[in-house]
PDB file of C-alpha atoms in Angstrom:
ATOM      1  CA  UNK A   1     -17.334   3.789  10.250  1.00  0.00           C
ATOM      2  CA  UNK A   2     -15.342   4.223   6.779  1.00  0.00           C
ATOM      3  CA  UNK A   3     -15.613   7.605   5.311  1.00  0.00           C
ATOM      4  CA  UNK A   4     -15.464   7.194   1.215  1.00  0.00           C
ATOM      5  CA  UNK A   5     -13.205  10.535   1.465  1.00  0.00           C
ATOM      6  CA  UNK A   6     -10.828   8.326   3.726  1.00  0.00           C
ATOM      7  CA  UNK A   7     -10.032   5.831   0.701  1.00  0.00           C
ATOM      8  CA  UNK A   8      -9.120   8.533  -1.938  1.00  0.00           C
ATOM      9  CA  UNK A   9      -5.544   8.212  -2.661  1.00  0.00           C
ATOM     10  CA  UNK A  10      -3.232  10.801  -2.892  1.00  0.00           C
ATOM     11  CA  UNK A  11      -1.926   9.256  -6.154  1.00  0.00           C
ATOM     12  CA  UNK A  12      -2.900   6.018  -7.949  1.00  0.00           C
ATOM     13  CA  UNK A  13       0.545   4.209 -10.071  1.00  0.00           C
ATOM     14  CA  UNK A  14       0.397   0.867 -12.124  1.00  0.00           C
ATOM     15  CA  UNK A  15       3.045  -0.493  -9.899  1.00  0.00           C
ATOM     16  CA  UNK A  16       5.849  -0.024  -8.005  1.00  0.00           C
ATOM     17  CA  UNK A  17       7.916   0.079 -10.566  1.00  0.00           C
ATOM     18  CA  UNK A  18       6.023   3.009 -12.129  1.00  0.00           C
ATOM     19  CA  UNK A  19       6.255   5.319  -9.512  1.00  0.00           C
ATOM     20  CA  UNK A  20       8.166   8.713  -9.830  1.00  0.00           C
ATOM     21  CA  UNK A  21      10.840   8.410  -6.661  1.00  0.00           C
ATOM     22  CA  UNK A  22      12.288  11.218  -7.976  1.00  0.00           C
ATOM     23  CA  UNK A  23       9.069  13.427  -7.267  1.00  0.00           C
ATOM     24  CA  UNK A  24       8.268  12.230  -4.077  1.00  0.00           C
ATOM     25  CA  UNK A  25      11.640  13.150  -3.372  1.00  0.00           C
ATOM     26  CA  UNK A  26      11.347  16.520  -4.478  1.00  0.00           C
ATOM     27  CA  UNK A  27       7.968  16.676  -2.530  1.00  0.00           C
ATOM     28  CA  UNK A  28       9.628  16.083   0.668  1.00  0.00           C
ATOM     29  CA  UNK A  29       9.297  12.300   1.299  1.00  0.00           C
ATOM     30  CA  UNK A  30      12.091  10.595   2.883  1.00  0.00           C
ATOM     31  CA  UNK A  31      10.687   7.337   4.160  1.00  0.00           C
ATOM     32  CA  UNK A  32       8.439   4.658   1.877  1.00  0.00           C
ATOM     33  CA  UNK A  33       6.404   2.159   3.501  1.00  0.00           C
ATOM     34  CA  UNK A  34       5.571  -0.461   1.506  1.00  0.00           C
ATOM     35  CA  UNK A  35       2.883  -3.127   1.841  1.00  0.00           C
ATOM     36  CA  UNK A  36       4.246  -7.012   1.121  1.00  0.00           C
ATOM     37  CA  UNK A  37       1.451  -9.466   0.018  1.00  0.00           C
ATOM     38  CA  UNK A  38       0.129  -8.038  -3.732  1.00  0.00           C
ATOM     39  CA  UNK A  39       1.973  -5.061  -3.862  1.00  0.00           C
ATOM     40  CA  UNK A  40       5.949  -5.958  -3.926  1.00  0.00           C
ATOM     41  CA  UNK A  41       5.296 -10.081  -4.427  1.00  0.00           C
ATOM     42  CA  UNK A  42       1.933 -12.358  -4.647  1.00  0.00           C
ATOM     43  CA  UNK A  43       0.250 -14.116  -2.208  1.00  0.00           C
ATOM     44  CA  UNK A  44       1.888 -17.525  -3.349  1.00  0.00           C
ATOM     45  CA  UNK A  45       5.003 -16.037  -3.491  1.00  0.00           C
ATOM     46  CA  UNK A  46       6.841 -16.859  -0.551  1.00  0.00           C
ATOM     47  CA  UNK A  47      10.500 -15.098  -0.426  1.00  0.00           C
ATOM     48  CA  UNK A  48      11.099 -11.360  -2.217  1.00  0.00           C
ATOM     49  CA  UNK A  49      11.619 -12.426  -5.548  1.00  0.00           C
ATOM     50  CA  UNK A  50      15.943 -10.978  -6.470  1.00  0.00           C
ATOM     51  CA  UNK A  51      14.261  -8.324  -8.831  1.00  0.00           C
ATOM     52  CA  UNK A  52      12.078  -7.208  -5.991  1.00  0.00           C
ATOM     53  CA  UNK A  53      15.180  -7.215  -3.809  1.00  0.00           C
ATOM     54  CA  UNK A  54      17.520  -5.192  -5.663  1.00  0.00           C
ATOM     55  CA  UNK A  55      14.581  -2.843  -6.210  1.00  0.00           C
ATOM     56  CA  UNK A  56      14.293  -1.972  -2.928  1.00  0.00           C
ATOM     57  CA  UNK A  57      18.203  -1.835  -2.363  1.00  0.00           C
ATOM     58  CA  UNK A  58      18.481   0.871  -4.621  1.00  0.00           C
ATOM     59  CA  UNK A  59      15.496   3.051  -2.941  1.00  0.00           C
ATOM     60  CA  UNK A  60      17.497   2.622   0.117  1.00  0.00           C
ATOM     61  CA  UNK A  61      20.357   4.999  -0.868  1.00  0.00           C
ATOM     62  CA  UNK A  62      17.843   7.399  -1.167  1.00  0.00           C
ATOM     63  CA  UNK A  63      15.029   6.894   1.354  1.00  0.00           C
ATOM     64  CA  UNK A  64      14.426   4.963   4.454  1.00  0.00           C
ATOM     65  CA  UNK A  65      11.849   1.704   3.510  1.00  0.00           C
ATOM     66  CA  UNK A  66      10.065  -0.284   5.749  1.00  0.00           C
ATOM     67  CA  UNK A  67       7.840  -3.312   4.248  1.00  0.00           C
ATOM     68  CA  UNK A  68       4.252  -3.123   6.240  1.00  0.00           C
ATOM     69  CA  UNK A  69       2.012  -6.264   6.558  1.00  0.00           C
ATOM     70  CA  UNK A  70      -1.211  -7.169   7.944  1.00  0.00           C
ATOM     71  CA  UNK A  71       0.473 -11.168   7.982  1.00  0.00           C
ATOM     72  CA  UNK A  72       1.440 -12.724  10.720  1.00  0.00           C
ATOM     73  CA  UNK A  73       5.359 -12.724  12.089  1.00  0.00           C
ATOM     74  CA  UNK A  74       6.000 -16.247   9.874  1.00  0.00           C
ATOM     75  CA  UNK A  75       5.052 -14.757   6.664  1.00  0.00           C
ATOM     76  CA  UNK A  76       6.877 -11.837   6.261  1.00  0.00           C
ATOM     77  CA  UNK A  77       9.975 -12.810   8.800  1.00  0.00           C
ATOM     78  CA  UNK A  78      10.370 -15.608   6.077  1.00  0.00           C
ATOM     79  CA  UNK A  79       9.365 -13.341   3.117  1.00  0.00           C
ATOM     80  CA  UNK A  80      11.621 -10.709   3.867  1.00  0.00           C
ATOM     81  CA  UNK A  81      14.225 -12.049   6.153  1.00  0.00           C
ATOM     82  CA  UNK A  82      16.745  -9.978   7.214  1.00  0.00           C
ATOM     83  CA  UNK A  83      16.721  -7.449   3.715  1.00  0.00           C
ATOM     84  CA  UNK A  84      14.473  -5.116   4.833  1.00  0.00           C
ATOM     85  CA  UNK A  85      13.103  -3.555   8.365  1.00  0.00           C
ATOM     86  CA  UNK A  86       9.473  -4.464   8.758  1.00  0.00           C
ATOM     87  CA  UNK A  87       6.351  -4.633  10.565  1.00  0.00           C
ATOM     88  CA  UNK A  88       4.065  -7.615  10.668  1.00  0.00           C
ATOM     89  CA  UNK A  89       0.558  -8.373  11.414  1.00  0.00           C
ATOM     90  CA  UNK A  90       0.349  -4.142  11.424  1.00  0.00           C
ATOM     91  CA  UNK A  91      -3.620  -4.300  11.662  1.00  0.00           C
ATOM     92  CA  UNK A  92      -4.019  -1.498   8.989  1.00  0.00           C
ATOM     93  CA  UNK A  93      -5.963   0.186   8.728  1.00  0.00           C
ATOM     94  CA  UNK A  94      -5.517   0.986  12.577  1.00  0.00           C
ATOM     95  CA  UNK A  95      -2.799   3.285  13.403  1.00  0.00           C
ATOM     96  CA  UNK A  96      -0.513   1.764  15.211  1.00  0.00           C
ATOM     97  CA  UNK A  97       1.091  -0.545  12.836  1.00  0.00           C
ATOM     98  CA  UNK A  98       2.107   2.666  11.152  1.00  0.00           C
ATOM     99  CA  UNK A  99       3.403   4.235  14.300  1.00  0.00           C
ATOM    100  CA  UNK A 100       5.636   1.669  14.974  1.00  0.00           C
ATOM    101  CA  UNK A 101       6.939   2.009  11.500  1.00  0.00           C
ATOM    102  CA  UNK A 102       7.530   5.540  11.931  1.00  0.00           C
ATOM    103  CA  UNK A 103       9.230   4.708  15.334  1.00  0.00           C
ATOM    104  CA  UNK A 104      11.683   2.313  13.587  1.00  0.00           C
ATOM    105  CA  UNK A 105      12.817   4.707  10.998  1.00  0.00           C
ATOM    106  CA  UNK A 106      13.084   7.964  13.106  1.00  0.00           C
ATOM    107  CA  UNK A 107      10.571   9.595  10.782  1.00  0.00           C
ATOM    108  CA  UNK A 108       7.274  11.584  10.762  1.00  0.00           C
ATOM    109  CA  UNK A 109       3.976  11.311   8.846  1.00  0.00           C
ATOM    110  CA  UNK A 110       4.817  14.389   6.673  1.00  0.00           C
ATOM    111  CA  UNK A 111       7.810  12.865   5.154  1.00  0.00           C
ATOM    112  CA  UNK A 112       6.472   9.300   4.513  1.00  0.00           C
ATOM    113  CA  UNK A 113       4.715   8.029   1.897  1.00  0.00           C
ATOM    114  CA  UNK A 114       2.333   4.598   2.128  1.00  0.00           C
ATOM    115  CA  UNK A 115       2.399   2.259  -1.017  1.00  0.00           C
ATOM    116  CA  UNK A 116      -0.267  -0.763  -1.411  1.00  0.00           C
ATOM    117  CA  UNK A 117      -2.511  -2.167  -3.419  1.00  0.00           C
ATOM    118  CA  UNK A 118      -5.861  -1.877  -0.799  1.00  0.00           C
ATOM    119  CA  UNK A 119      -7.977   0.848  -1.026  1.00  0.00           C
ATOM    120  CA  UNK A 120      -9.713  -0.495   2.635  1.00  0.00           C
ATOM    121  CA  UNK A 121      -6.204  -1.809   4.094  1.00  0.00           C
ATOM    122  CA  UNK A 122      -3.602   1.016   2.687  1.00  0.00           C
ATOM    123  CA  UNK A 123      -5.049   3.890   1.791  1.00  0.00           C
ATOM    124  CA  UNK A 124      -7.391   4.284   4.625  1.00  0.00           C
ATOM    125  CA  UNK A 125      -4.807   3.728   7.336  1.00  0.00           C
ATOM    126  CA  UNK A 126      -2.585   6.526   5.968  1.00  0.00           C
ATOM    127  CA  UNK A 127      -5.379   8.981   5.266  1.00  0.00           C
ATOM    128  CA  UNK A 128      -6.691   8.387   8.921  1.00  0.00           C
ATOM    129  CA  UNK A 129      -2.747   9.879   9.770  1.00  0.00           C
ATOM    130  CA  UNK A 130      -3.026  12.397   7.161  1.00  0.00           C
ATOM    131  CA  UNK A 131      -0.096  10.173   5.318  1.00  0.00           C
ATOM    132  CA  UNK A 132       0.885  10.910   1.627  1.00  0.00           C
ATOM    133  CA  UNK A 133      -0.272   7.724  -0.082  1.00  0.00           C
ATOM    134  CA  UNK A 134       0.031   5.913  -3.429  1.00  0.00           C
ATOM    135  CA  UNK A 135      -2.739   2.954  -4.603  1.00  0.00           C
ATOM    136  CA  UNK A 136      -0.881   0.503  -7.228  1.00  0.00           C
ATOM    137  CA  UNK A 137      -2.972  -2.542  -8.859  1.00  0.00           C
ATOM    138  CA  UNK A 138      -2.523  -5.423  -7.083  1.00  0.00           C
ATOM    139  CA  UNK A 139      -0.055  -7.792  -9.249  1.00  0.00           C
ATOM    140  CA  UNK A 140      -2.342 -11.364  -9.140  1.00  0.00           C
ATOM    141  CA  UNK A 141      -5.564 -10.677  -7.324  1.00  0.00           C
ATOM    142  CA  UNK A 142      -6.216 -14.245  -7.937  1.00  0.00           C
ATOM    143  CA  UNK A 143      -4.552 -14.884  -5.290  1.00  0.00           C
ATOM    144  CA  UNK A 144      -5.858 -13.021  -2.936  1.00  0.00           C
ATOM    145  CA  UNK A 145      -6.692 -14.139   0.582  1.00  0.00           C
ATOM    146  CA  UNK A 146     -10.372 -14.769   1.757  1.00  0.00           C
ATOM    147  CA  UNK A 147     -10.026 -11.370   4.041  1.00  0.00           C
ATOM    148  CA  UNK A 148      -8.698  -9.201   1.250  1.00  0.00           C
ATOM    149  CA  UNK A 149     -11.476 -10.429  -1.492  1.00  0.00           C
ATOM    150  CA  UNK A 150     -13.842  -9.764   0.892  1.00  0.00           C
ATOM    151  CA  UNK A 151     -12.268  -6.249   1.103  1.00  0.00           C
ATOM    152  CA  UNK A 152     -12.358  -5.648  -2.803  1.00  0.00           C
ATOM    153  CA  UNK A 153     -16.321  -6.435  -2.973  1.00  0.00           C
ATOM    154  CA  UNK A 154     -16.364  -3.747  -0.356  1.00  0.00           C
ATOM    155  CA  UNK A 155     -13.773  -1.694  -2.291  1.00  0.00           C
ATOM    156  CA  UNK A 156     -16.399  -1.992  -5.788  1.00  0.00           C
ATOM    157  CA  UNK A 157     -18.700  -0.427  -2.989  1.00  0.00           C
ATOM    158  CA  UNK A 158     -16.623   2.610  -2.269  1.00  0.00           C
ATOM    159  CA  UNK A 159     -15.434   3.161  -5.631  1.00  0.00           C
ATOM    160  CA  UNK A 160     -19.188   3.802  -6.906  1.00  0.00           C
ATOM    161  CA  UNK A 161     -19.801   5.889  -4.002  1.00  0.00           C
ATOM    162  CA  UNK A 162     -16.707   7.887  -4.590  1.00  0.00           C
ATOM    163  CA  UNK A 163     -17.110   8.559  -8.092  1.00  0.00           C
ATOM    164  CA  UNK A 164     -20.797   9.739  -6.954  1.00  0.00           C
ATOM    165  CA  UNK A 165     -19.414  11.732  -3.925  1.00  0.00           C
ATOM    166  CA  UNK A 166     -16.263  13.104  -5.209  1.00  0.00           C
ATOM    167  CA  UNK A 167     -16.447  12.894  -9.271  1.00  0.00           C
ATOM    168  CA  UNK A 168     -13.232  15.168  -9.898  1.00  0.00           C
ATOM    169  CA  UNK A 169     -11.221  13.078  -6.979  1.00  0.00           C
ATOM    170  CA  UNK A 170     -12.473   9.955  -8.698  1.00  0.00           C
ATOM    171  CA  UNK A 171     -11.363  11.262 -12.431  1.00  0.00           C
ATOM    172  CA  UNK A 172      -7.631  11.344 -11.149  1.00  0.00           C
ATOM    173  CA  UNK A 173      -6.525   7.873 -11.402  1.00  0.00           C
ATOM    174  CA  UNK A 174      -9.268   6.143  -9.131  1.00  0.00           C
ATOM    175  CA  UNK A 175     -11.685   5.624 -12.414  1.00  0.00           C
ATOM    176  CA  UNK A 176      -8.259   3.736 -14.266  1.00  0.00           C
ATOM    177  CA  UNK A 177      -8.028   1.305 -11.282  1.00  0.00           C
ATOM    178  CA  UNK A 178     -12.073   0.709 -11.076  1.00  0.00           C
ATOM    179  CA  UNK A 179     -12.308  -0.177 -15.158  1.00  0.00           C
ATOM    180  CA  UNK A 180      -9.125  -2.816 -14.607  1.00  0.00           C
ATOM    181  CA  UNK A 181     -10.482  -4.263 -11.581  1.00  0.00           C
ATOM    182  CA  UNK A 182     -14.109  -4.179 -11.405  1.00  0.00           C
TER     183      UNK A 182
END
C-alpha cells in the first residue's frame, strides 16, 4: 500500500539544471542517482543529448552518478552507452534497483541523493530507504509512456491527499509542481 507521506520529496527543483550541487554537497551527499526517461532526456529521445552529457561529466569531478531506469537493458544501454554507470529495468519503486546502485558506487543511503521526475516511481523508492530525494518536472510529459501516465492520474490522486494530509509539507514546493502539471 502507498503511504501519501512516502511521496513527499525532500526537495522539489524545476530541473536538473536548477539544482544547488553545491548544497547537497555541503549537506553531505556524495553520490546522485539520476533517473533517464523525462528527467535527463524525453521519452523520444533516444541517445543523451551532448548538453546532457557534458552535464553530467562535470558532476562527476565532484560526486559519484549513476543514471537509474525502470527501461529495459536496450533502452538505456543504447541511451547511455558507455558515459555513465547505470542500472536498468531498476523496478522502482522496489528497493533493490537502488541497492544495486549503491553497490556499484561503494556508497550508502545517507550520502546519496535520488533525482526524477515521478512522484510514484522516484520519490517513493528513496523515501521507502530513507534516501535524500529531489522531484524535478518532467521535461515533455507528452511523451510519456502508457505506465507512467497512468502513474500521474494516480500522482493528481496523492497530491490532493497530501495537500489535505500534510498542508505545510505540501506548501514547500509540492503545490508549484501540482499548479504546472495538473
Amino acid at each position: 500500500m502507498i503511504k501519501a507521506r512516502n511521496l513527499i520529496p525532500s526537495l522539489y527543483q524545476e530541473s536538473i539544471s536548477t539544482i544547488d550541487y553545491d548544497m547537497l554537497k555541503k549537506q553531505g551527499i556524495t553520490t546522485l542517482l539520476f533517473d533517464l526517461d523525462n528527467t535527463i532526456i524525453d521519452y523520444h529521445q533516444t541517445k543523451l543529448t551532448s548538453e546532457s552529457i557534458e552535464f553530467l561529466a562535470h558532476l562527476e569531478k565532484e560526486f559519484k552518478v549513476l543514471i537509474i531506469s525502470n527501461s529495459h537493458n536496450k533502452r538505456v544501454d543504447f541511451a547511455v552507452g558507455h558515459q555513465f554507470k547505470y542500472v536498468s529495468f531498476a523496478k522502482k519503486p522496489l528497493k533493490m534497483g537502488f541497492k544495486k546502485a549503491l553497490k556499484i558506487l561503494d556508497s550508502t543511503i545517507g550520502e546519496t541523493a535520488m533525482i526524477g521526475d515521478q512522484l510514484l516511481t522516484d520519490i517513493h523508492g528513496a523515501n521507502r530507504l530513507g534516501m535524500f530525494n529531489i522531484l524535478v518536472d518532467p521535461i515533455a510529459k507528452k511523451t510519456d509512456k502508457l505506465p507512467t501516465r497512468i502513474n500521474r492520474q494516480l500522482e493528481k490522486y496523492f497530491l490532493k491527499k497530501i495537500e489535505r494530509k500534510y498542508p505545510d509539507e505540501f506548501g514547500k514546493g509540492l503545490n508549484v509542481y501540482a499548479i504546472k502539471h495538473y
